[in-house]
C-alpha cells in the first residue's frame, strides 16, 4: 500500500515539475520577445508583472506603509529561553549571527521581509533574518551573542528605515 502511494506521489510531483518547467519556458520566451519589442521602462514593468502574478501580494506592496518607522528595539541571544527549540537557526532558516535582526509580524506583513536591510538610527545597518513572537508590534530585536550585552542594551525607541539595497 505504501509503495503504491509513494509511486503515485512521485508521479504527481514529476508531472507538476514538467508543467512548471513548461510554464517557465513559455514565460522566458514571452520575456525575451518583450525585451526585443518594448522600451526598457515598459519591459521592466511587464517582466515584474509576469514574475509576480499573485494579486494579493502586489496589492500589499502597493499599499505598503512608509519604509520608515519608530520602533521599539531590544536585543536577544541564542538562549533557548528567548527563542524556539533551535536557538541557532532563525525563522529564515539561516544561522543567527551578529547583524541579524528579528522584526515584529506587523512590520513583516508590510514588506519588512527576510533578506531586506534595515538602518537603525545610531546603530547601523542590519539584515532581517528572524521573526519576533506574535505579541510584539512595531518592534525589532537585534541579535547580540552575549547575554550580558543583550541585557545591557535594554529597550530603546529608534527610527528604523527599510533600505532598498
CSV table of N, CA and C in Angstrom, one decimal:
chain,number,residue,atom,x,y,z
A,1,UNK,N,0.8,-1.2,0.0
A,1,UNK,CA,0.0,0.0,0.0
A,1,UNK,C,0.9,1.3,0.0
A,2,UNK,N,1.9,1.3,0.9
A,2,UNK,CA,2.7,2.5,1.0
A,2,UNK,C,3.5,2.7,-0.3
A,3,UNK,N,4.0,1.6,-0.9
A,3,UNK,CA,4.8,1.6,-2.1
A,3,UNK,C,4.0,2.2,-3.2
A,4,UNK,N,2.7,1.8,-3.3
A,4,UNK,CA,1.8,2.4,-4.4
A,4,UNK,C,1.6,3.9,-4.2
A,5,UNK,N,1.4,4.2,-2.9
A,5,UNK,CA,1.1,5.6,-2.6
A,5,UNK,C,2.4,6.5,-2.9
A,6,UNK,N,3.5,6.0,-2.6
A,6,UNK,CA,4.8,6.7,-2.8
A,6,UNK,C,5.0,6.8,-4.3
A,7,UNK,N,4.7,5.8,-5.1
A,7,UNK,CA,4.8,5.9,-6.6
A,7,UNK,C,3.8,6.9,-7.1
A,8,UNK,N,2.6,6.9,-6.6
A,8,UNK,CA,1.6,7.9,-7.1
A,8,UNK,C,2.0,9.3,-6.8
A,9,UNK,N,2.6,9.5,-5.6
A,9,UNK,CA,3.0,10.9,-5.2
A,9,UNK,C,4.2,11.3,-6.1
A,10,UNK,N,5.1,10.4,-6.3
A,10,UNK,CA,6.3,10.7,-7.2
A,10,UNK,C,5.8,11.0,-8.6
A,11,UNK,N,4.9,10.3,-9.1
A,11,UNK,CA,4.4,10.6,-10.4
A,11,UNK,C,3.7,11.9,-10.5
A,12,UNK,N,2.9,12.3,-9.5
A,12,UNK,CA,2.3,13.6,-9.4
A,12,UNK,C,3.3,14.7,-9.3
A,13,UNK,N,4.3,14.5,-8.5
A,13,UNK,CA,5.4,15.5,-8.4
A,13,UNK,C,6.1,15.7,-9.7
A,14,UNK,N,6.4,14.6,-10.4
A,14,UNK,CA,7.1,14.7,-11.7
A,14,UNK,C,6.2,15.4,-12.7
A,15,UNK,N,4.9,15.1,-12.7
A,15,UNK,CA,4.0,15.8,-13.7
A,15,UNK,C,4.0,17.3,-13.3
A,16,UNK,N,3.9,17.7,-12.1
A,16,UNK,CA,3.9,19.1,-11.6
A,16,UNK,C,5.2,19.7,-12.1
A,17,UNK,N,6.3,19.0,-11.9
A,17,UNK,CA,7.6,19.6,-12.3
A,17,UNK,C,7.7,19.9,-13.8
A,18,UNK,N,7.2,18.9,-14.6
A,18,UNK,CA,7.2,19.1,-16.0
A,18,UNK,C,6.3,20.3,-16.4
A,19,UNK,N,5.1,20.5,-15.8
A,19,UNK,CA,4.2,21.6,-16.1
A,19,UNK,C,4.9,22.9,-15.7
A,20,UNK,N,5.6,22.9,-14.5
A,20,UNK,CA,6.3,24.1,-14.1
A,20,UNK,C,7.4,24.5,-15.0
A,21,UNK,N,8.2,23.5,-15.5
A,21,UNK,CA,9.2,23.8,-16.5
A,21,UNK,C,8.7,24.4,-17.8
A,22,UNK,N,7.6,23.8,-18.2
A,22,UNK,CA,6.9,24.3,-19.5
A,22,UNK,C,6.4,25.7,-19.3
A,23,UNK,N,5.9,26.0,-18.1
A,23,UNK,CA,5.4,27.4,-17.9
A,23,UNK,C,6.5,28.3,-17.8
A,24,UNK,N,7.6,27.9,-17.2
A,24,UNK,CA,8.8,28.8,-17.1
A,24,UNK,C,9.4,29.1,-18.5
A,25,UNK,N,9.4,28.0,-19.3
A,25,UNK,CA,10.0,28.2,-20.6
A,25,UNK,C,9.1,29.2,-21.4
A,26,UNK,N,7.8,29.0,-21.3
A,26,UNK,CA,6.9,29.9,-22.0
A,26,UNK,C,7.0,31.4,-21.5
A,27,UNK,N,7.2,31.5,-20.2
A,27,UNK,CA,7.4,32.8,-19.6
A,27,UNK,C,8.7,33.4,-20.1
A,28,UNK,N,9.8,32.6,-20.2
A,28,UNK,CA,11.1,33.1,-20.6
A,28,UNK,C,11.0,33.6,-22.1
A,29,UNK,N,10.2,32.8,-22.9
A,29,UNK,CA,10.0,33.2,-24.3
A,29,UNK,C,9.3,34.5,-24.4
A,30,UNK,N,8.2,34.7,-23.5
A,30,UNK,CA,7.5,36.0,-23.5
A,30,UNK,C,8.4,37.1,-23.1
A,31,UNK,N,9.2,36.9,-22.1
A,31,UNK,CA,10.1,37.9,-21.6
A,31,UNK,C,11.1,38.3,-22.7
A,32,UNK,N,11.7,37.3,-23.4
A,32,UNK,CA,12.7,37.6,-24.5
A,32,UNK,C,12.0,38.4,-25.6
A,33,UNK,N,10.8,38.0,-26.0
A,33,UNK,CA,10.1,38.7,-27.1
A,33,UNK,C,9.8,40.2,-26.6
A,34,UNK,N,9.4,40.3,-25.4
A,34,UNK,CA,9.1,41.7,-24.9
A,34,UNK,C,10.4,42.5,-24.8
A,35,UNK,N,11.5,41.9,-24.5
A,35,UNK,CA,12.8,42.7,-24.4
A,35,UNK,C,13.1,43.3,-25.7
A,36,UNK,N,12.8,42.5,-26.8
A,36,UNK,CA,13.2,43.0,-28.1
A,36,UNK,C,12.2,44.1,-28.6
A,37,UNK,N,11.0,44.0,-28.3
A,37,UNK,CA,10.0,44.9,-28.8
A,37,UNK,C,9.6,46.1,-28.0
A,38,UNK,N,9.8,46.0,-26.7
A,38,UNK,CA,9.3,47.1,-25.8
A,38,UNK,C,10.4,48.0,-25.3
A,39,UNK,N,10.1,49.3,-25.0
A,39,UNK,CA,11.0,50.2,-24.4
A,39,UNK,C,11.4,49.6,-23.1
A,40,UNK,N,12.6,50.0,-22.6
A,40,UNK,CA,13.2,49.5,-21.3
A,40,UNK,C,12.2,49.7,-20.1
A,41,UNK,N,11.6,50.8,-20.0
A,41,UNK,CA,10.7,51.0,-18.8
A,41,UNK,C,9.5,50.1,-18.9
A,42,UNK,N,8.9,50.0,-20.0
A,42,UNK,CA,7.7,49.1,-20.2
A,42,UNK,C,8.2,47.7,-19.9
A,43,UNK,N,9.3,47.3,-20.5
A,43,UNK,CA,9.8,45.9,-20.3
A,43,UNK,C,10.0,45.6,-18.9
A,44,UNK,N,10.6,46.4,-18.1
A,44,UNK,CA,10.8,46.1,-16.6
A,44,UNK,C,9.5,46.0,-15.9
A,45,UNK,N,8.5,46.8,-16.2
A,45,UNK,CA,7.2,46.8,-15.5
A,45,UNK,C,6.5,45.5,-15.9
A,46,UNK,N,6.5,45.1,-17.2
A,46,UNK,CA,5.8,43.9,-17.7
A,46,UNK,C,6.5,42.7,-17.1
A,47,UNK,N,7.8,42.7,-17.1
A,47,UNK,CA,8.5,41.5,-16.5
A,47,UNK,C,8.1,41.3,-15.0
A,48,UNK,N,8.1,42.4,-14.3
A,48,UNK,CA,7.7,42.4,-12.9
A,48,UNK,C,6.3,41.8,-12.7
A,49,UNK,N,5.4,42.2,-13.6
A,49,UNK,CA,4.0,41.7,-13.5
A,49,UNK,C,4.0,40.2,-13.9
A,50,UNK,N,4.8,39.8,-14.9
A,50,UNK,CA,4.8,38.4,-15.3
A,50,UNK,C,5.4,37.5,-14.1
A,51,UNK,N,6.4,38.0,-13.5
A,51,UNK,CA,7.1,37.2,-12.5
A,51,UNK,C,6.2,37.2,-11.2
A,52,UNK,N,5.7,38.3,-10.8
A,52,UNK,CA,4.8,38.4,-9.6
A,52,UNK,C,3.4,38.5,-10.1
A,53,UNK,N,2.7,37.3,-10.1
A,53,UNK,CA,1.4,37.3,-10.5
A,53,UNK,C,0.4,37.2,-9.4
A,54,UNK,N,0.8,37.1,-8.2
A,54,UNK,CA,-0.1,37.0,-7.0
A,54,UNK,C,-0.6,38.4,-6.8
A,55,UNK,N,-1.9,38.6,-7.1
A,55,UNK,CA,-2.5,39.9,-7.0
A,55,UNK,C,-2.5,40.4,-5.5
A,56,UNK,N,-2.8,39.5,-4.6
A,56,UNK,CA,-2.8,40.0,-3.2
A,56,UNK,C,-1.4,40.5,-2.8
A,57,UNK,N,-0.4,39.8,-3.2
A,57,UNK,CA,1.0,40.3,-2.9
A,57,UNK,C,1.3,41.6,-3.5
A,58,UNK,N,0.9,41.8,-4.8
A,58,UNK,CA,1.1,43.1,-5.5
A,58,UNK,C,0.3,44.2,-4.8
A,59,UNK,N,-0.9,43.9,-4.3
A,59,UNK,CA,-1.7,44.9,-3.7
A,59,UNK,C,-1.1,45.3,-2.3
A,60,UNK,N,-0.5,44.3,-1.6
A,60,UNK,CA,0.1,44.7,-0.4
A,60,UNK,C,1.4,45.5,-0.6
A,61,UNK,N,2.1,45.2,-1.7
A,61,UNK,CA,3.3,46.1,-2.0
A,61,UNK,C,2.9,47.5,-2.3
A,62,UNK,N,1.8,47.6,-3.1
A,62,UNK,CA,1.4,49.0,-3.4
A,62,UNK,C,0.9,49.8,-2.2
A,63,UNK,N,0.2,49.1,-1.3
A,63,UNK,CA,-0.4,49.8,-0.1
A,63,UNK,C,0.6,49.8,1.1
A,64,UNK,N,1.8,49.4,0.8
A,64,UNK,CA,2.8,49.3,1.9
A,64,UNK,C,3.0,50.7,2.6
A,65,UNK,N,3.1,50.7,3.9
A,65,UNK,CA,3.3,51.9,4.6
A,65,UNK,C,4.7,52.4,4.3
A,66,UNK,N,4.9,53.7,4.8
A,66,UNK,CA,6.3,54.3,4.6
A,66,UNK,C,7.3,53.3,5.1
A,67,UNK,N,8.5,53.3,4.4
A,67,UNK,CA,9.6,52.4,4.8
A,67,UNK,C,10.4,52.9,6.0
A,68,UNK,N,9.8,53.9,6.7
A,68,UNK,CA,10.5,54.4,7.9
A,68,UNK,C,9.5,54.3,9.1
A,69,UNK,N,9.9,53.9,10.2
A,69,UNK,CA,9.0,53.7,11.3
A,69,UNK,C,9.8,53.9,12.7
A,70,UNK,N,9.0,54.4,13.6
A,70,UNK,CA,9.6,54.5,15.0
A,70,UNK,C,9.3,53.1,15.6
A,71,UNK,N,10.3,52.4,16.1
A,71,UNK,CA,10.1,51.1,16.6
A,71,UNK,C,10.7,50.9,18.0
A,72,UNK,N,10.3,50.0,18.7
A,72,UNK,CA,10.9,49.6,20.0
A,72,UNK,C,12.0,48.6,19.6
A,73,UNK,N,13.2,48.9,20.1
A,73,UNK,CA,14.3,48.0,19.7
A,73,UNK,C,14.9,47.3,21.0
A,74,UNK,N,15.0,46.0,21.0
A,74,UNK,CA,15.6,45.3,22.1
A,74,UNK,C,16.6,44.4,21.5
A,75,UNK,N,17.3,43.6,22.4
A,75,UNK,CA,18.3,42.7,21.9
A,75,UNK,C,18.0,41.2,22.5
A,76,UNK,N,18.5,40.3,21.7
A,76,UNK,CA,18.3,38.9,22.2
A,76,UNK,C,19.6,38.1,21.8
A,77,UNK,N,19.7,36.9,22.4
A,77,UNK,CA,20.8,36.0,22.0
A,77,UNK,C,20.2,34.6,21.8
A,78,UNK,N,21.1,33.7,21.5
A,78,UNK,CA,20.7,32.3,21.2
A,78,UNK,C,20.5,31.5,22.4
A,79,UNK,N,19.7,32.0,23.3
A,79,UNK,CA,19.3,31.3,24.6
A,79,UNK,C,18.0,30.6,24.3
A,80,UNK,N,17.8,29.3,24.6
A,80,UNK,CA,16.5,28.7,24.3
A,80,UNK,C,15.3,29.3,25.0
A,81,UNK,N,15.6,30.0,26.1
A,81,UNK,CA,14.5,30.7,26.8
A,81,UNK,C,14.0,31.9,26.0
A,82,UNK,N,14.8,32.4,25.1
A,82,UNK,CA,14.4,33.6,24.3
A,82,UNK,C,14.0,33.2,22.9
A,83,UNK,N,14.2,32.0,22.5
A,83,UNK,CA,13.9,31.5,21.2
A,83,UNK,C,13.0,30.3,21.1
A,84,UNK,N,13.0,29.6,20.0
A,84,UNK,CA,12.3,28.3,19.9
A,84,UNK,C,13.2,27.2,20.2
A,85,UNK,N,12.9,26.0,19.8
A,85,UNK,CA,13.7,24.8,20.2
A,85,UNK,C,15.0,24.7,19.5
A,86,UNK,N,15.3,25.5,18.5
A,86,UNK,CA,16.6,25.5,17.8
A,86,UNK,C,17.1,27.0,17.8
A,87,UNK,N,17.8,27.4,18.9
A,87,UNK,CA,18.1,28.8,19.0
A,87,UNK,C,19.2,29.3,18.0
A,88,UNK,N,19.9,28.4,17.4
A,88,UNK,CA,20.9,28.8,16.4
A,88,UNK,C,20.4,29.1,15.0
A,89,UNK,N,19.2,28.7,14.8
A,89,UNK,CA,18.6,28.9,13.4
A,89,UNK,C,17.4,29.9,13.5
A,90,UNK,N,17.5,30.9,12.6
A,90,UNK,CA,16.4,31.9,12.6
A,90,UNK,C,15.2,31.5,11.8
A,91,UNK,N,14.2,32.2,11.8
A,91,UNK,CA,12.9,31.9,11.1
A,91,UNK,C,13.2,31.8,9.6
A,92,UNK,N,14.2,32.5,9.1
A,92,UNK,CA,14.5,32.4,7.7
A,92,UNK,C,15.3,31.1,7.3
A,93,UNK,N,15.6,30.3,8.3
A,93,UNK,CA,16.3,29.1,8.2
A,93,UNK,C,17.8,29.3,8.0
A,94,UNK,N,18.3,30.5,8.4
A,94,UNK,CA,19.7,30.8,8.3
A,94,UNK,C,20.2,30.8,9.8
A,95,UNK,N,21.5,30.7,9.9
A,95,UNK,CA,22.1,30.7,11.3
A,95,UNK,C,22.1,32.2,11.8
A,96,UNK,N,21.8,32.4,13.0
A,96,UNK,CA,21.8,33.7,13.6
A,96,UNK,C,23.3,34.1,13.8
A,97,UNK,N,23.5,35.4,13.5
A,97,UNK,CA,24.9,35.9,13.6
A,97,UNK,C,24.8,37.4,13.9
A,98,UNK,N,25.9,38.0,14.3
A,98,UNK,CA,25.9,39.5,14.5
A,98,UNK,C,25.4,40.2,13.2
A,99,UNK,N,24.5,41.1,13.3
A,99,UNK,CA,24.0,41.8,12.2
A,99,UNK,C,22.6,41.3,11.8
A,100,UNK,N,22.1,40.2,12.5
A,100,UNK,CA,20.8,39.7,12.3
A,100,UNK,C,19.8,40.4,13.2
A,101,UNK,N,18.6,40.7,12.6
A,101,UNK,CA,17.5,41.3,13.4
A,101,UNK,C,16.3,40.4,13.2
A,102,UNK,N,15.4,40.5,14.2
A,102,UNK,CA,14.1,39.9,14.1
A,102,UNK,C,13.1,41.1,14.1
A,103,UNK,N,12.1,41.0,13.2
A,103,UNK,CA,11.1,42.0,13.2
A,103,UNK,C,9.8,41.5,13.6
A,104,UNK,N,8.9,42.4,14.1
A,104,UNK,CA,7.6,42.0,14.5
A,104,UNK,C,6.8,41.7,13.3
A,105,UNK,N,5.7,40.9,13.5
A,105,UNK,CA,5.0,40.4,12.4
A,105,UNK,C,4.2,41.5,11.6
A,106,UNK,N,3.8,42.6,12.3
A,106,UNK,CA,3.1,43.6,11.6
A,106,UNK,C,4.1,44.3,10.6
A,107,UNK,N,5.4,44.5,11.0
A,107,UNK,CA,6.3,45.0,10.0
A,107,UNK,C,6.6,44.0,8.9
A,108,UNK,N,6.7,42.8,9.2
A,108,UNK,CA,6.9,41.7,8.2
A,108,UNK,C,5.8,41.7,7.2
A,109,UNK,N,4.6,41.9,7.6
A,109,UNK,CA,3.5,41.9,6.6
A,109,UNK,C,3.4,43.2,5.8
A,110,UNK,N,4.2,44.2,6.1
A,110,UNK,CA,4.3,45.4,5.4
A,110,UNK,C,5.5,45.5,4.5
A,111,UNK,N,6.2,44.3,4.3
A,111,UNK,CA,7.3,44.3,3.4
A,111,UNK,C,8.7,44.2,4.0
A,112,UNK,N,8.7,44.2,5.3
A,112,UNK,CA,10.0,44.1,6.0
A,112,UNK,C,10.3,42.6,6.2
A,113,UNK,N,10.7,42.0,5.1
A,113,UNK,CA,10.8,40.6,5.0
A,113,UNK,C,12.3,40.1,5.0
A,114,UNK,N,12.5,38.8,5.1
A,114,UNK,CA,13.8,38.2,5.2
A,114,UNK,C,14.7,38.7,4.1
A,115,UNK,N,15.9,39.0,4.4
A,115,UNK,CA,16.9,39.4,3.5
A,115,UNK,C,17.0,40.9,3.3
A,116,UNK,N,16.0,41.6,3.6
A,116,UNK,CA,16.0,43.1,3.5
A,116,UNK,C,16.9,43.7,4.5
A,117,UNK,N,17.5,44.8,4.2
A,117,UNK,CA,18.3,45.6,5.1
A,117,UNK,C,17.6,46.7,5.8
A,118,UNK,N,17.9,47.0,7.0
A,118,UNK,CA,17.3,48.0,7.8
A,118,UNK,C,18.4,48.8,8.5
A,119,UNK,N,18.2,50.2,8.4
A,119,UNK,CA,19.1,51.1,9.1
A,119,UNK,C,18.4,51.5,10.4
A,120,UNK,N,19.1,51.2,11.5
A,120,UNK,CA,18.6,51.6,12.8
A,120,UNK,C,19.4,52.8,13.2
A,121,UNK,N,18.7,54.0,13.4
A,121,UNK,CA,19.4,55.2,13.7
A,121,UNK,C,20.4,55.1,14.8
A,122,UNK,N,21.6,55.4,14.6
A,122,UNK,CA,22.7,55.4,15.6
A,122,UNK,C,23.3,54.0,15.9
A,123,UNK,N,22.7,53.0,15.2
A,123,UNK,CA,23.2,51.6,15.5
A,123,UNK,C,23.9,51.0,14.3
A,124,UNK,N,23.4,51.3,13.1
A,124,UNK,CA,24.0,50.7,11.9
A,124,UNK,C,22.9,50.1,11.0
A,125,UNK,N,23.5,49.2,10.1
A,125,UNK,CA,22.6,48.5,9.1
A,125,UNK,C,22.6,47.0,9.5
A,126,UNK,N,21.4,46.5,9.5
A,126,UNK,CA,21.2,45.1,9.9
A,126,UNK,C,20.4,44.4,8.8
A,127,UNK,N,20.4,43.0,8.8
A,127,UNK,CA,19.6,42.2,7.9
A,127,UNK,C,18.5,41.5,8.6
A,128,UNK,N,17.3,41.5,8.0
A,128,UNK,CA,16.2,40.8,8.6
A,128,UNK,C,16.3,39.3,8.3
A,129,UNK,N,16.4,38.5,9.4
A,129,UNK,CA,16.5,37.1,9.2
A,129,UNK,C,15.6,36.3,10.2
A,130,UNK,N,14.9,37.0,11.0
A,130,UNK,CA,14.2,36.3,12.1
A,130,UNK,C,12.9,37.1,12.3
A,131,UNK,N,11.9,36.4,13.0
A,131,UNK,CA,10.6,37.0,13.3
A,131,UNK,C,10.5,37.0,14.9
A,132,UNK,N,9.8,38.0,15.4
A,132,UNK,CA,9.5,38.1,16.8
A,132,UNK,C,8.2,37.3,17.1
A,133,UNK,N,8.0,37.1,18.3
A,133,UNK,CA,6.7,36.5,18.7
A,133,UNK,C,5.5,37.4,18.3
A,134,UNK,N,4.4,36.8,18.1
A,134,UNK,CA,3.2,37.5,17.6
A,134,UNK,C,2.7,38.6,18.6
A,135,UNK,N,3.1,38.6,19.8
A,135,UNK,CA,2.6,39.6,20.8
A,135,UNK,C,3.3,41.0,20.6
A,136,UNK,N,4.3,41.1,19.8
A,136,UNK,CA,5.0,42.3,19.6
A,136,UNK,C,4.5,43.1,18.4
A,137,UNK,N,4.4,44.4,18.5
A,137,UNK,CA,4.1,45.3,17.4
A,137,UNK,C,5.1,46.4,17.2
A,138,UNK,N,5.4,46.8,16.0
A,138,UNK,CA,6.4,47.8,15.7
A,138,UNK,C,7.6,47.7,16.5
A,139,UNK,N,8.2,46.5,16.4
A,139,UNK,CA,9.4,46.1,17.3
A,139,UNK,C,10.4,45.4,16.4
A,140,UNK,N,11.7,45.6,16.9
A,140,UNK,CA,12.8,44.9,16.3
A,140,UNK,C,13.7,44.4,17.4
A,141,UNK,N,14.2,43.2,17.2
A,141,UNK,CA,15.1,42.6,18.2
A,141,UNK,C,16.4,42.4,17.5
A,142,UNK,N,17.5,42.9,18.0
A,142,UNK,CA,18.9,42.8,17.5
A,142,UNK,C,19.5,41.5,18.1
A,143,UNK,N,20.1,40.7,17.3
A,143,UNK,CA,20.8,39.5,17.8
A,143,UNK,C,22.2,40.0,18.3
A,144,UNK,N,22.4,39.8,19.6
A,144,UNK,CA,23.7,40.0,20.3
A,144,UNK,C,24.1,38.7,20.9
A,145,UNK,N,25.2,38.2,20.6
A,145,UNK,CA,25.6,36.9,21.1
A,145,UNK,C,25.7,36.7,22.6
A,146,UNK,N,26.1,37.7,23.3
A,146,UNK,CA,26.4,37.7,24.7
A,146,UNK,C,25.2,38.1,25.5
A,147,UNK,N,24.7,37.3,26.4
A,147,UNK,CA,23.5,37.6,27.2
A,147,UNK,C,23.7,38.9,28.0
A,148,UNK,N,24.9,39.1,28.6
A,148,UNK,CA,25.1,40.3,29.4
A,148,UNK,C,25.0,41.6,28.5
A,149,UNK,N,25.5,41.5,27.3
A,149,UNK,CA,25.4,42.7,26.4
A,149,UNK,C,24.0,42.9,25.9
A,150,UNK,N,23.3,41.8,25.7
A,150,UNK,CA,21.9,41.9,25.3
A,150,UNK,C,21.1,42.6,26.4
A,151,UNK,N,21.3,42.2,27.7
A,151,UNK,CA,20.6,42.8,28.8
A,151,UNK,C,21.0,44.3,29.0
A,152,UNK,N,22.3,44.6,28.8
A,152,UNK,CA,22.8,45.9,28.9
A,152,UNK,C,22.2,46.8,27.8
A,153,UNK,N,21.9,46.3,26.6
A,153,UNK,CA,21.3,47.1,25.5
A,153,UNK,C,20.0,47.7,26.0
A,154,UNK,N,19.2,46.9,26.7
A,154,UNK,CA,17.9,47.4,27.2
A,154,UNK,C,16.9,47.5,26.1
A,155,UNK,N,16.0,48.5,26.3
A,155,UNK,CA,14.8,48.8,25.4
A,155,UNK,C,14.9,50.2,25.0
A,156,UNK,N,14.9,50.5,23.6
A,156,UNK,CA,15.0,51.8,23.1
A,156,UNK,C,14.0,52.1,22.0
A,157,UNK,N,13.6,53.3,21.9
A,157,UNK,CA,12.7,53.8,20.8
A,157,UNK,C,13.6,54.4,19.7
A,158,UNK,N,13.7,53.8,18.5
A,158,UNK,CA,14.6,54.2,17.5
A,158,UNK,C,13.9,54.3,16.2
A,159,UNK,N,14.3,55.2,15.3
A,159,UNK,CA,13.8,55.3,13.9
A,159,UNK,C,14.5,54.2,13.1
A,160,UNK,N,13.7,53.4,12.4
A,160,UNK,CA,14.2,52.4,11.6
A,160,UNK,C,13.8,52.7,10.1
A,161,UNK,N,14.7,52.5,9.2
A,161,UNK,CA,14.4,52.7,7.8
A,161,UNK,C,14.7,51.4,7.0
A,162,UNK,N,13.7,51.0,6.2
A,162,UNK,CA,13.8,49.9,5.3
A,162,UNK,C,14.6,50.3,4.1
A,163,UNK,N,15.7,49.7,3.8
A,163,UNK,CA,16.6,50.1,2.7
A,163,UNK,C,16.3,49.3,1.4
A,164,UNK,N,16.6,49.9,0.3
A,164,UNK,CA,16.5,49.2,-1.0
A,164,UNK,C,17.8,48.8,-1.5
A,165,UNK,N,18.6,48.1,-0.7
A,165,UNK,CA,19.9,47.7,-1.1
A,165,UNK,C,20.0,46.2,-0.9
